[in-house]
Amino acid sequence: MTGVILIISQRILLAAVILIWAGVYYFNSGNPIQRYEFKHATEQYLTEVYSDHSWKVQAIDYSFKEGDFRARVNMDGKVDFSVFGNNLDALKDNYWVSKWKNEIAKSVEEKVQAILGSQADVVVNILIEGSDVIQKRSNTLHYADIANQSSTQTTIFLKATFSPDKMDQQIFEIVQWAQNKQYHATLFFQTEDDSVHIEIPAQQLKSIQTVNDLHPFIQ
């Protein structure tokens, strides 16, 4: 009798362990059938939208909080981006946003290197993921094509070591260059020692025509 009770207890314990494991799996990975359907839909979407590119689905992530899946994709071995959407028939992606962020960050880093003679930490954010702002897909689509529509949702943060006696002029040159490149965005400048912070809202970029125009923005 004791042996029977022990066997039943072991089976109950095993069942409990399996249920806990299944719960943890679902929490972290979602429904496996829905996961497969999402991956399949993502591959179809990429085939249709980016047929002229080489892409690879690297992973499928699941958000328990949002209850949806997101695919991590690499395009042409250069750009990492995501495909997402609750409706499998209406998926979206942030390829162009990711591409622009990379291009702008690299361009800013190179310009800062040329002006300061040293490297800078550059972070670019473009908060138009899934937006209808991007209505066409083409190999020639640039940030400048939608800059006026998305400028208030784009930020460029730059932290660098500026020359104490030339800082205003150096920042002015970067601002003028950003305008010429049509990098319409809110610009943040910060010195390496955190002693100076400058925030220039996108709507006021064009007002910076001289070095003195920077002074109201210095914190």
CSV table of C-alpha atoms in Angstrom, one decimal:
chain,number,residue,atom,x,y,z
A,1,MET,CA,0.0,0.0,0.0
A,2,THR,CA,2.8,2.3,0.9
A,3,GLY,CA,4.5,1.6,-2.5
A,4,VAL,CA,1.3,2.4,-4.4
A,5,ILE,CA,1.0,5.7,-2.5
A,6,LEU,CA,4.6,6.5,-3.3
A,7,ILE,CA,4.1,5.8,-7.0
A,8,ILE,CA,1.0,8.0,-7.1
A,9,SER,CA,2.9,10.8,-5.3
A,10,GLN,CA,5.7,10.5,-7.8
A,11,ARG,CA,3.3,10.8,-10.7
A,12,ILE,CA,1.6,13.8,-9.2
A,13,LEU,CA,4.9,15.4,-8.7
A,14,LEU,CA,6.0,14.6,-12.2
A,15,ALA,CA,2.7,16.1,-13.6
A,16,ALA,CA,3.2,19.2,-11.5
A,17,VAL,CA,6.7,19.6,-12.8
A,18,ILE,CA,5.5,19.2,-16.4
A,19,LEU,CA,2.7,21.8,-15.9
A,20,ILE,CA,5.2,24.2,-14.3
A,21,TRP,CA,7.6,23.7,-17.2
A,22,ALA,CA,4.8,24.1,-19.8
A,23,GLY,CA,3.7,27.3,-18.0
A,24,VAL,CA,7.3,28.7,-18.1
A,25,TYR,CA,7.7,27.8,-21.7
A,26,TYR,CA,4.4,29.5,-22.7
A,27,PHE,CA,5.3,32.5,-20.7
A,28,ASN,CA,8.7,32.9,-22.4
A,29,SER,CA,7.9,31.5,-25.9
A,30,GLY,CA,4.2,31.7,-26.5
A,31,ASN,CA,2.0,29.1,-28.1
A,32,PRO,CA,4.2,26.9,-30.3
A,33,ILE,CA,1.6,26.6,-33.1
A,34,GLN,CA,1.1,30.4,-33.2
A,35,ARG,CA,4.9,30.8,-33.1
A,36,TYR,CA,5.3,28.5,-36.2
A,37,GLU,CA,2.5,30.4,-38.0
A,38,PHE,CA,4.1,33.7,-37.2
A,39,LYS,CA,7.5,32.6,-38.5
A,40,HIS,CA,5.9,31.2,-41.7
A,41,ALA,CA,3.9,34.5,-42.2
A,42,THR,CA,7.1,36.5,-41.6
A,43,GLU,CA,9.0,34.5,-44.3
A,44,GLN,CA,6.2,35.0,-46.8
A,45,TYR,CA,6.1,38.8,-46.0
A,46,LEU,CA,9.8,39.2,-46.5
A,47,THR,CA,9.7,37.3,-49.7
A,48,GLU,CA,7.0,39.6,-51.1
A,49,VAL,CA,8.3,42.9,-49.8
A,50,TYR,CA,12.1,42.4,-50.0
A,51,SER,CA,12.4,40.0,-52.9
A,52,ASP,CA,15.5,41.9,-54.1
A,53,HIS,CA,17.4,41.5,-50.8
A,54,SER,CA,19.0,38.6,-49.0
A,55,TRP,CA,17.4,38.2,-45.6
A,56,LYS,CA,17.6,35.8,-42.7
A,57,VAL,CA,15.2,35.3,-39.8
A,58,GLN,CA,17.5,35.0,-36.8
A,59,ALA,CA,15.0,34.5,-34.0
A,60,ILE,CA,11.4,34.8,-33.0
A,61,ASP,CA,10.8,36.6,-29.7
A,62,TYR,CA,7.6,36.6,-27.7
A,63,SER,CA,6.2,39.3,-25.4
A,64,PHE,CA,3.9,37.8,-22.7
A,65,LYS,CA,2.8,41.3,-21.7
A,66,GLU,CA,1.8,42.2,-25.3
A,67,GLY,CA,0.8,38.7,-26.3
A,68,ASP,CA,2.5,38.9,-29.6
A,69,PHE,CA,5.6,37.7,-31.5
A,70,ARG,CA,8.4,39.7,-33.2
A,71,ALA,CA,10.9,38.4,-35.6
A,72,ARG,CA,14.5,39.5,-35.6
A,73,VAL,CA,15.8,39.7,-39.1
A,74,ASN,CA,19.1,40.5,-40.8
A,75,MET,CA,19.2,42.1,-44.2
A,76,ASP,CA,22.1,41.6,-46.6
A,77,GLY,CA,24.4,40.9,-43.6
A,78,LYS,CA,24.3,44.6,-42.7
A,79,VAL,CA,21.0,45.7,-41.1
A,80,ASP,CA,19.2,44.1,-38.1
A,81,PHE,CA,15.5,44.9,-37.9
A,82,SER,CA,12.2,43.5,-36.8
A,83,VAL,CA,9.0,42.2,-38.3
A,84,PHE,CA,5.9,42.5,-36.1
A,85,GLY,CA,2.1,42.7,-35.9
A,86,ASN,CA,-0.8,41.0,-34.3
A,87,ASN,CA,-2.5,40.4,-37.7
A,88,LEU,CA,-0.6,37.9,-39.8
A,89,ASP,CA,-2.1,39.3,-42.9
A,90,ALA,CA,-0.9,42.8,-42.1
A,91,LEU,CA,2.7,42.5,-40.8
A,92,LYS,CA,5.0,45.5,-40.6
A,93,ASP,CA,8.7,46.0,-40.2
A,94,ASN,CA,11.2,48.7,-39.2
A,95,TYR,CA,13.9,47.9,-41.8
A,96,TRP,CA,14.1,51.5,-43.0
A,97,VAL,CA,14.2,52.9,-39.5
A,98,SER,CA,17.0,50.6,-38.5
A,99,LYS,CA,18.9,51.4,-41.7
A,100,TRP,CA,18.6,55.1,-41.2
A,101,LYS,CA,19.6,54.9,-37.6
A,102,ASN,CA,22.8,53.1,-38.6
A,103,GLU,CA,23.6,55.4,-41.5
A,104,ILE,CA,22.9,58.6,-39.5
A,105,ALA,CA,24.9,57.4,-36.5
A,106,LYS,CA,27.9,56.5,-38.7
A,107,SER,CA,27.7,59.8,-40.6
A,108,VAL,CA,27.6,61.8,-37.4
A,109,GLU,CA,30.5,59.9,-35.8
A,110,GLU,CA,32.6,60.6,-38.9
A,111,LYS,CA,31.7,64.3,-38.9
A,112,VAL,CA,32.5,64.7,-35.2
A,113,GLN,CA,35.8,62.9,-35.7
A,114,ALA,CA,36.7,65.4,-38.5
A,115,ILE,CA,35.7,68.4,-36.4
A,116,LEU,CA,37.0,67.4,-33.0
A,117,GLY,CA,39.7,65.0,-33.9
A,118,SER,CA,38.3,62.5,-31.4
A,119,GLN,CA,35.5,59.9,-31.3
A,120,ALA,CA,32.0,60.5,-29.8
A,121,ASP,CA,29.2,58.4,-28.4
A,122,VAL,CA,26.2,58.8,-30.8
A,123,VAL,CA,22.7,57.4,-30.3
A,124,VAL,CA,20.0,57.9,-32.9
A,125,ASN,CA,16.3,57.2,-32.2
A,126,ILE,CA,13.5,57.4,-34.8
A,127,LEU,CA,10.2,56.6,-33.2
A,128,ILE,CA,8.1,55.9,-36.3
A,129,GLU,CA,8.0,52.1,-36.1
A,130,GLY,CA,5.1,50.8,-38.0
A,131,SER,CA,4.0,54.3,-39.0
A,132,ASP,CA,2.3,55.1,-42.2
A,133,VAL,CA,5.0,57.8,-42.7
A,134,ILE,CA,6.9,55.2,-44.7
A,135,GLN,CA,4.6,54.5,-47.6
A,136,LYS,CA,7.0,53.2,-50.2
A,137,ARG,CA,9.8,50.7,-50.3
A,138,SER,CA,12.7,51.3,-52.6
A,139,ASN,CA,16.4,50.9,-52.6
A,140,THR,CA,16.7,54.7,-52.8
A,141,LEU,CA,14.5,55.6,-49.8
A,142,HIS,CA,16.4,58.0,-47.5
A,143,TYR,CA,15.7,59.6,-44.2
A,144,ALA,CA,15.5,63.0,-45.9
A,145,ASP,CA,12.4,61.7,-47.8
A,146,ILE,CA,10.4,61.7,-44.6
A,147,ALA,CA,12.5,64.0,-42.4
A,148,ASN,CA,9.9,66.9,-42.3
A,149,GLN,CA,7.2,64.5,-41.2
A,150,SER,CA,9.2,62.7,-38.6
A,151,SER,CA,11.5,65.3,-37.2
A,152,THR,CA,9.7,65.7,-33.9
A,153,GLN,CA,10.0,61.9,-33.4
A,154,THR,CA,13.7,61.7,-34.2
A,155,THR,CA,16.5,62.4,-31.7
A,156,ILE,CA,20.3,62.5,-32.2
A,157,PHE,CA,22.3,62.3,-28.9
A,158,LEU,CA,26.0,63.2,-29.0
A,159,LYS,CA,28.4,62.9,-26.2
A,160,ALA,CA,32.0,64.1,-26.9
A,161,THR,CA,35.1,65.9,-25.7
A,162,PHE,CA,34.8,69.4,-27.0
A,163,SER,CA,37.6,72.0,-26.9
A,164,PRO,CA,36.9,74.3,-23.9
A,165,ASP,CA,37.7,77.4,-26.0
A,166,LYS,CA,36.1,76.2,-29.2
A,167,MET,CA,33.1,74.3,-28.0
A,168,ASP,CA,30.4,76.7,-29.3
A,169,GLN,CA,32.0,76.9,-32.7
A,170,GLN,CA,32.4,73.1,-32.9
A,171,ILE,CA,28.7,72.5,-32.0
A,172,PHE,CA,27.6,75.2,-34.4
A,173,GLU,CA,29.5,73.4,-37.2
A,174,ILE,CA,27.8,70.1,-36.4
A,175,VAL,CA,24.4,71.8,-36.3
A,176,GLN,CA,24.9,73.5,-39.6
A,177,TRP,CA,26.2,70.2,-41.1
A,178,ALA,CA,23.1,68.3,-39.8
A,179,GLN,CA,20.8,70.9,-41.4
A,180,ASN,CA,22.6,70.6,-44.7
A,181,LYS,CA,22.3,66.8,-44.5
A,182,GLN,CA,18.6,67.2,-43.8
A,183,TYR,CA,19.0,65.3,-40.5
A,184,HIS,CA,15.9,67.1,-39.1
A,185,ALA,CA,15.8,66.0,-35.5
A,186,THR,CA,16.1,67.1,-31.9
A,187,LEU,CA,19.8,67.4,-31.2
A,188,PHE,CA,21.3,66.7,-27.8
A,189,PHE,CA,24.9,67.6,-27.0
A,190,GLN,CA,26.7,66.6,-23.9
A,191,THR,CA,30.3,67.1,-22.8
A,192,GLU,CA,32.3,64.1,-21.7
A,193,ASP,CA,32.4,65.4,-18.1
A,194,ASP,CA,28.6,66.2,-18.1
A,195,SER,CA,29.3,69.8,-17.3
A,196,VAL,CA,27.4,71.1,-20.4
A,197,HIS,CA,24.0,70.0,-21.9
A,198,ILE,CA,22.4,71.4,-25.0
A,199,GLU,CA,19.1,70.4,-26.4
A,200,ILE,CA,17.9,71.9,-29.7
A,201,PRO,CA,14.3,70.9,-30.6
A,202,ALA,CA,13.8,69.9,-34.2
A,203,GLN,CA,11.4,72.8,-34.7
A,204,GLN,CA,14.1,75.3,-33.8
A,205,LEU,CA,17.0,73.9,-35.7
A,206,LYS,CA,16.6,76.4,-38.6
A,207,SER,CA,16.9,79.3,-36.1
A,208,ILE,CA,20.6,78.4,-35.5
A,209,GLN,CA,22.2,80.7,-38.0
A,210,THR,CA,25.2,82.0,-35.9
A,211,VAL,CA,27.2,80.7,-32.9
A,212,ASN,CA,25.4,83.1,-30.6
A,213,ASP,CA,22.1,81.5,-31.5
A,214,LEU,CA,23.2,78.5,-29.5
A,215,HIS,CA,23.5,80.3,-26.2
A,216,PRO,CA,19.8,80.1,-25.2
A,217,PHE,CA,19.9,76.3,-25.5
A,218,ILE,CA,23.0,75.8,-23.3
A,219,GLN,CA,22.1,74.3,-19.9
